Coordinates of C-alpha atoms in Angstrom, one line a residue:
M1462 CA 0.2 -0.5 0.1
E1463 CA 2.0 3.7 -0.8
L1464 CA 1.6 6.3 0.8
P1465 CA -0.5 9.6 0.2
D1466 CA 2.6 11.8 -1.8
G1467 CA 1.6 14.3 0.6
V1468 CA 3.2 11.8 3.9
R1469 CA 6.5 10.7 1.8
K1470 CA 7.9 14.9 1.1
M1471 CA 7.5 15.6 5.6
N1472 CA 10.6 15.1 7.0
F1473 CA 10.8 13.3 10.1
C1474 CA 9.7 16.0 12.3
D1475 CA 6.8 16.9 10.6
L1476 CA 6.0 12.9 9.5
I1477 CA 5.6 12.8 14.1
K1478 CA 3.3 16.0 14.3
E1479 CA 0.9 14.4 11.1
L1480 CA 1.2 10.7 13.8
E1481 CA -0.1 12.9 16.9
R1482 CA -2.5 14.9 15.1
Q1483 CA -4.0 11.5 13.0
S1484 CA -4.1 9.6 16.1
S1485 CA -6.0 13.0 18.4
P1486 CA -10.2 12.3 19.3
R1487 CA -12.1 14.0 17.0
P1488 CA -15.9 14.7 17.8
S1489 CA -17.0 10.7 16.8
D1490 CA -15.1 9.6 19.8
Y1491 CA -16.4 11.3 22.0
S1492 CA -20.5 11.0 19.4
M1493 CA -19.9 7.5 20.1
N1494 CA -18.7 6.8 24.4
K1495 CA -22.2 9.1 24.6
L1496 CA -24.3 6.5 23.2
Y1497 CA -23.1 3.8 24.0
S1498 CA -23.4 5.3 28.4
Y1499 CA -26.5 5.5 26.6
I1500 CA -27.2 2.1 26.0
T1501 CA -25.1 0.8 29.2
R1502 CA -27.7 2.9 31.2
F1503 CA -30.3 1.7 29.5
L1504 CA -29.6 -1.6 30.1
S1505 CA -28.8 -1.6 33.9
H1506 CA -32.0 -1.5 34.7
F1507 CA -32.5 -4.5 33.8
S1508 CA -28.8 -6.2 33.5
K1509 CA -25.8 -6.0 34.5
E1510 CA -23.3 -6.3 30.5
R1511 CA -22.3 -3.4 29.3
F1512 CA -21.5 -1.9 26.4
M1513 CA -17.9 -0.1 26.5
I1514 CA -15.3 0.8 23.3
G1515 CA -12.0 0.0 23.7
G1516 CA -8.9 -0.6 22.1
S1517 CA -6.9 2.3 20.3
T1518 CA -9.4 4.7 20.2
E1519 CA -9.9 4.4 23.8
E1520 CA -5.5 5.0 24.1
N1521 CA -5.0 7.8 21.5
T1522 CA -3.2 5.9 19.3
R1523 CA -5.3 5.3 16.7
L1524 CA -4.3 6.8 13.2
R1525 CA -6.9 8.1 11.1
T1526 CA -6.7 9.4 7.5
S1527 CA -9.0 11.3 5.4
I1528 CA -9.3 7.7 3.3
D1529 CA -9.1 5.6 6.1
D1530 CA -10.8 6.0 9.4
G1531 CA -9.5 3.3 10.7
D1532 CA -11.2 0.3 13.5
Y1533 CA -13.2 0.9 16.2
D1534 CA -13.4 -2.0 19.0
Y1535 CA -17.0 -2.2 20.7
L1536 CA -16.1 -4.2 23.9
L1537 CA -19.7 -6.0 25.3
I1538 CA -19.6 -7.6 28.9
S1539 CA -21.7 -10.3 29.4
E1540 CA -22.8 -9.7 33.1
I1541 CA -21.3 -14.0 33.7
A1542 CA -18.8 -13.3 35.5
I1543 CA -15.4 -16.0 35.7
P1544 CA -13.8 -16.8 38.7
S1545 CA -10.2 -16.3 38.7
E1546 CA -9.9 -19.8 40.6
Y1547 CA -11.5 -21.8 37.3
I1548 CA -9.3 -20.1 35.0
E1549 CA -6.6 -23.3 34.3
Y1550 CA -3.8 -21.5 33.0
K1551 CA -0.9 -24.3 30.9
R1552 CA 2.6 -25.0 30.8
D1553 CA 2.8 -25.0 26.8
R1554 CA 1.4 -22.2 25.9
P1555 CA 1.6 -18.5 26.6
S1556 CA 0.3 -17.4 29.7
C1557 CA -2.4 -15.4 28.5
F1558 CA -4.2 -18.6 26.7
V1559 CA -6.0 -20.0 29.2
H1560 CA -8.7 -22.6 29.9
V1561 CA -11.8 -22.1 32.1
N1562 CA -13.3 -25.2 34.3
G1563 CA -17.2 -24.6 33.2
S1564 CA -18.2 -26.1 37.1
F1565 CA -19.6 -23.5 38.4
M1566 CA -21.6 -22.5 35.7
Q1567 CA -23.7 -25.9 35.4
E1568 CA -26.4 -25.4 37.7
Q1569 CA -26.8 -21.8 36.1
F1570 CA -26.8 -22.7 32.2
P1571 CA -27.3 -26.7 32.6
D1572 CA -28.0 -26.5 28.7
I1573 CA -24.4 -25.3 27.8
E1574 CA -22.3 -28.6 26.8
M1575 CA -18.6 -28.3 28.0
V1576 CA -16.5 -29.5 26.6
D1577 CA -14.8 -32.8 27.8
G1578 CA -17.0 -32.2 29.9
K1579 CA -15.7 -29.6 31.9
Y1580 CA -14.5 -27.1 30.2
L1581 CA -16.3 -23.7 29.0
P1582 CA -17.0 -23.6 25.9
S1583 CA -15.1 -21.1 23.6
S1584 CA -17.7 -20.7 21.5
L1585 CA -20.3 -18.6 23.9
L1586 CA -17.6 -15.9 23.1
S1587 CA -16.9 -16.6 18.8
E1588 CA -19.9 -14.8 18.0
I1589 CA -22.8 -13.1 20.9
K1590 CA -25.2 -15.7 22.1
P1591 CA -28.4 -15.9 24.4
E1592 CA -26.6 -17.7 26.6
A1593 CA -23.8 -15.3 27.4
Y1594 CA -26.0 -12.5 26.5
K1595 CA -29.5 -11.5 27.0
H1596 CA -30.1 -8.2 25.4
V1597 CA -27.1 -6.5 23.9
G1598 CA -27.5 -8.8 20.6
D1599 CA -31.3 -7.7 19.9
I1600 CA -29.6 -3.6 20.3
I1601 CA -26.7 -4.3 17.6
K1602 CA -29.1 -5.1 16.2
L1603 CA -31.5 -1.7 16.2
L1604 CA -28.7 0.1 15.9
C1605 CA -27.6 -1.8 12.6
E1606 CA -31.0 -1.3 11.8
N1607 CA -31.1 2.6 12.3
D1608 CA -27.7 3.1 11.5
D1609 CA -26.5 4.0 14.3
K1610 CA -29.0 6.7 15.4
I1611 CA -30.5 7.1 18.3
G1612 CA -33.2 9.3 20.4
V1613 CA -32.7 10.4 23.7
N1614 CA -34.9 12.1 25.7
E1615 CA -37.4 13.1 22.8
V1616 CA -33.7 15.3 21.5
K1617 CA -32.6 13.4 18.6
I1618 CA -28.8 12.3 18.9
V1619 CA -27.3 11.4 15.2
Y1620 CA -24.7 9.8 15.3
S1621 CA -22.5 9.1 11.9
R1622 CA -22.1 5.4 11.5
K1623 CA -18.2 4.0 11.6
K1624 CA -17.7 2.0 8.3
H1625 CA -15.1 0.3 10.5
K1626 CA -16.7 -1.6 13.7
D1627 CA -15.4 -5.1 15.5
Y1628 CA -18.3 -6.3 18.2
I1629 CA -16.2 -8.5 20.9
P1630 CA -17.8 -10.6 23.2
M1631 CA -16.1 -10.5 26.7
F1632 CA -16.8 -12.5 30.1
P1633 CA -15.4 -10.1 32.9
I1634 CA -12.9 -12.0 35.5
K1635 CA -13.7 -11.8 38.8
G1636 CA -10.6 -11.0 40.8
N1637 CA -7.2 -10.8 39.7
P1638 CA -5.1 -13.0 37.0
K1639 CA -2.3 -14.9 37.1
G1640 CA 0.7 -13.0 37.5
L1641 CA -0.6 -9.3 38.7
D1642 CA 1.5 -9.1 42.1
K1643 CA 3.9 -10.4 40.4
W1644 CA 3.9 -7.3 38.5
I1645 CA 3.0 -4.9 40.7
K1646 CA 5.9 -5.6 42.3
R1647 CA 8.3 -6.0 39.5
D1648 CA 11.4 -3.9 39.7
R1649 CA 11.4 -0.9 38.0
K1650 CA 14.7 1.0 36.8
S1651 CA 13.1 2.7 34.3
H1652 CA 10.6 4.1 36.6
W1653 CA 7.9 3.5 34.1
P1654 CA 5.2 2.7 34.2
P1655 CA 4.6 5.7 38.2
E1656 CA 3.6 3.8 41.1
D1657 CA 0.2 5.6 40.4
T1658 CA -1.0 3.9 37.3
V1659 CA 0.8 0.7 38.9
N1660 CA -2.1 1.1 41.3
R1661 CA -4.2 2.0 39.0
V1662 CA -3.8 -1.1 37.1
S1663 CA -4.4 -3.3 40.0
K1664 CA -7.5 -2.1 40.6
C1665 CA -9.0 -2.5 36.9
Q1666 CA -11.3 -5.6 35.8
F1667 CA -9.2 -7.6 33.2
F1668 CA -11.3 -9.9 30.6
F1669 CA -11.3 -13.3 28.3
V1670 CA -12.6 -13.4 24.7
A1671 CA -12.3 -15.9 22.4
K1672 CA -9.4 -16.5 20.7
P1673 CA -7.4 -19.9 20.0
A1674 CA -3.5 -19.9 21.2
P1675 CA -1.2 -19.6 19.0
V1676 CA 0.7 -22.7 19.3
K1677 CA -1.4 -26.4 20.1
A1678 CA -4.2 -24.4 19.6
E1679 CA -7.8 -25.7 21.1
K1680 CA -9.8 -24.1 19.5
E1681 CA -13.3 -25.1 21.6
K1682 CA -11.9 -24.2 24.7
D1683 CA -9.1 -21.7 24.4
F1684 CA -9.9 -18.4 25.3
C1685 CA -7.6 -15.7 26.2
L1686 CA -7.3 -12.9 28.7
A1687 CA -7.7 -9.4 28.0
Y1688 CA -6.2 -5.9 29.6
S1689 CA -8.3 -3.7 27.7
M1690 CA -9.0 -1.0 30.9
A1691 CA -4.8 -2.5 31.9
E1692 CA -4.2 -1.2 28.2
K1693 CA -5.9 2.2 28.5
E1694 CA -4.1 3.5 32.3
L1695 CA -1.0 2.6 30.4
S1696 CA -1.3 4.6 26.9
E1697 CA -2.2 7.7 29.2
A1698 CA 1.4 7.0 31.4
L1699 CA 3.5 6.9 27.9
R1700 CA 5.9 9.4 27.9
T1701 CA 5.9 11.9 24.9
V1702 CA 8.8 10.0 23.5
Q1703 CA 7.6 6.9 23.8
K1704 CA 4.4 7.7 22.2
R1705 CA 5.2 9.2 19.3
V1706 CA 7.9 5.6 18.7
L1707 CA 4.8 3.6 19.1
L1708 CA 2.8 5.8 16.8
I1709 CA 5.5 5.2 14.4
V1710 CA 5.2 1.6 14.8
K1711 CA 1.3 1.5 14.1
A1712 CA 2.0 3.7 10.7
F1713 CA 5.1 1.3 9.6
N1714 CA 2.8 -1.2 10.3
K1715 CA -0.9 -0.1 9.1
Y1716 CA 0.8 0.4 5.8
Y1717 CA 2.8 -2.4 5.1
I1718 CA 2.2 -5.3 7.9
W1719 CA -1.5 -4.9 8.9
R1720 CA -3.5 -6.1 5.4
L1721 CA -1.6 -8.6 5.6
I1722 CA -2.5 -11.3 8.7
S1723 CA -4.7 -12.4 10.1
C1724 CA -6.7 -10.7 13.4
C1725 CA -4.9 -13.5 16.2
E1726 CA -1.7 -12.4 14.2
R1727 CA -2.7 -8.2 15.1
F1728 CA -3.9 -9.3 18.6
R1729 CA 0.0 -10.5 18.8
L1730 CA 1.4 -7.6 17.0
D1731 CA -0.4 -4.8 18.3
T1732 CA 1.1 -6.3 21.9
Y1733 CA 4.7 -6.3 19.9
Q1734 CA 4.2 -2.7 19.3
K1735 CA 4.0 -1.7 23.0
W1736 CA 6.6 -4.1 23.9
Q1737 CA 8.6 -1.6 21.9
A1738 CA 7.2 1.2 22.5
K1739 CA 9.2 1.1 25.6
V1740 CA 12.2 -0.4 24.4
C1741 CA 13.0 1.9 22.4
A1742 CA 12.0 4.8 25.3
M1743 CA 14.2 3.8 27.3
R1744 CA 17.4 3.4 24.8
C1745 CA 16.3 6.5 23.8
Q1746 CA 16.3 8.8 27.1
A1747 CA 19.6 6.5 28.1
F1748 CA 21.9 8.2 25.6

């Protein structure tokens, strides 16, 4: 994919400014946040299901141009909370890919068929299913039918529909995932993230998404830990040089790599980008 002529002719400093401009919040971001806060407030009267906007939009690292507005990630939070003691970690795969012992759900949801007679099926989150969501599916259908237009208190508020939408079903975790305590106590020679950010991350809620492990995948029962709220806290704590490195890496991937890889690989690449931003920034500050 070719870069626009105007971008190709920029010097490095101007390119950084352009990336910062592209990643800055838009009025539509505020509008969409407001829309989904209304929906969550409405759902709260009879359900604990929630809508959230996540990903790079919330982190202010989403690159947008006049021809490509990027993706919106809509997090669909089920009211079914998974107790952390039912998470099973596997030694032969990355620690964020787990299985869930579904025995705690069998009385409440006797019709759900467990994988191998024990494990929660990841298919519950592979799409919006009534076993996991009582109302979210109907809300999404309503939004699609009305092109994301909604009337509130007799005043019609209209939100332009985005071209790229990813609806991501999630189970919230009740408790903390394994390794969080160790991460909190980690020795940080670079003093990043700052202590107040670490404290906020420790109080964040964590989630599951349906995603097969990159090695020894067991698609029927693989879940992946999701740190959407924690990532937002860390993004807000990025130093200027860290954020600029992250934007540069994302811009390169957006134009040359992103369209060539699968969704699962994108997840791992996004994690790598954030790690690379931290490492490069630390090296820059050493000089």
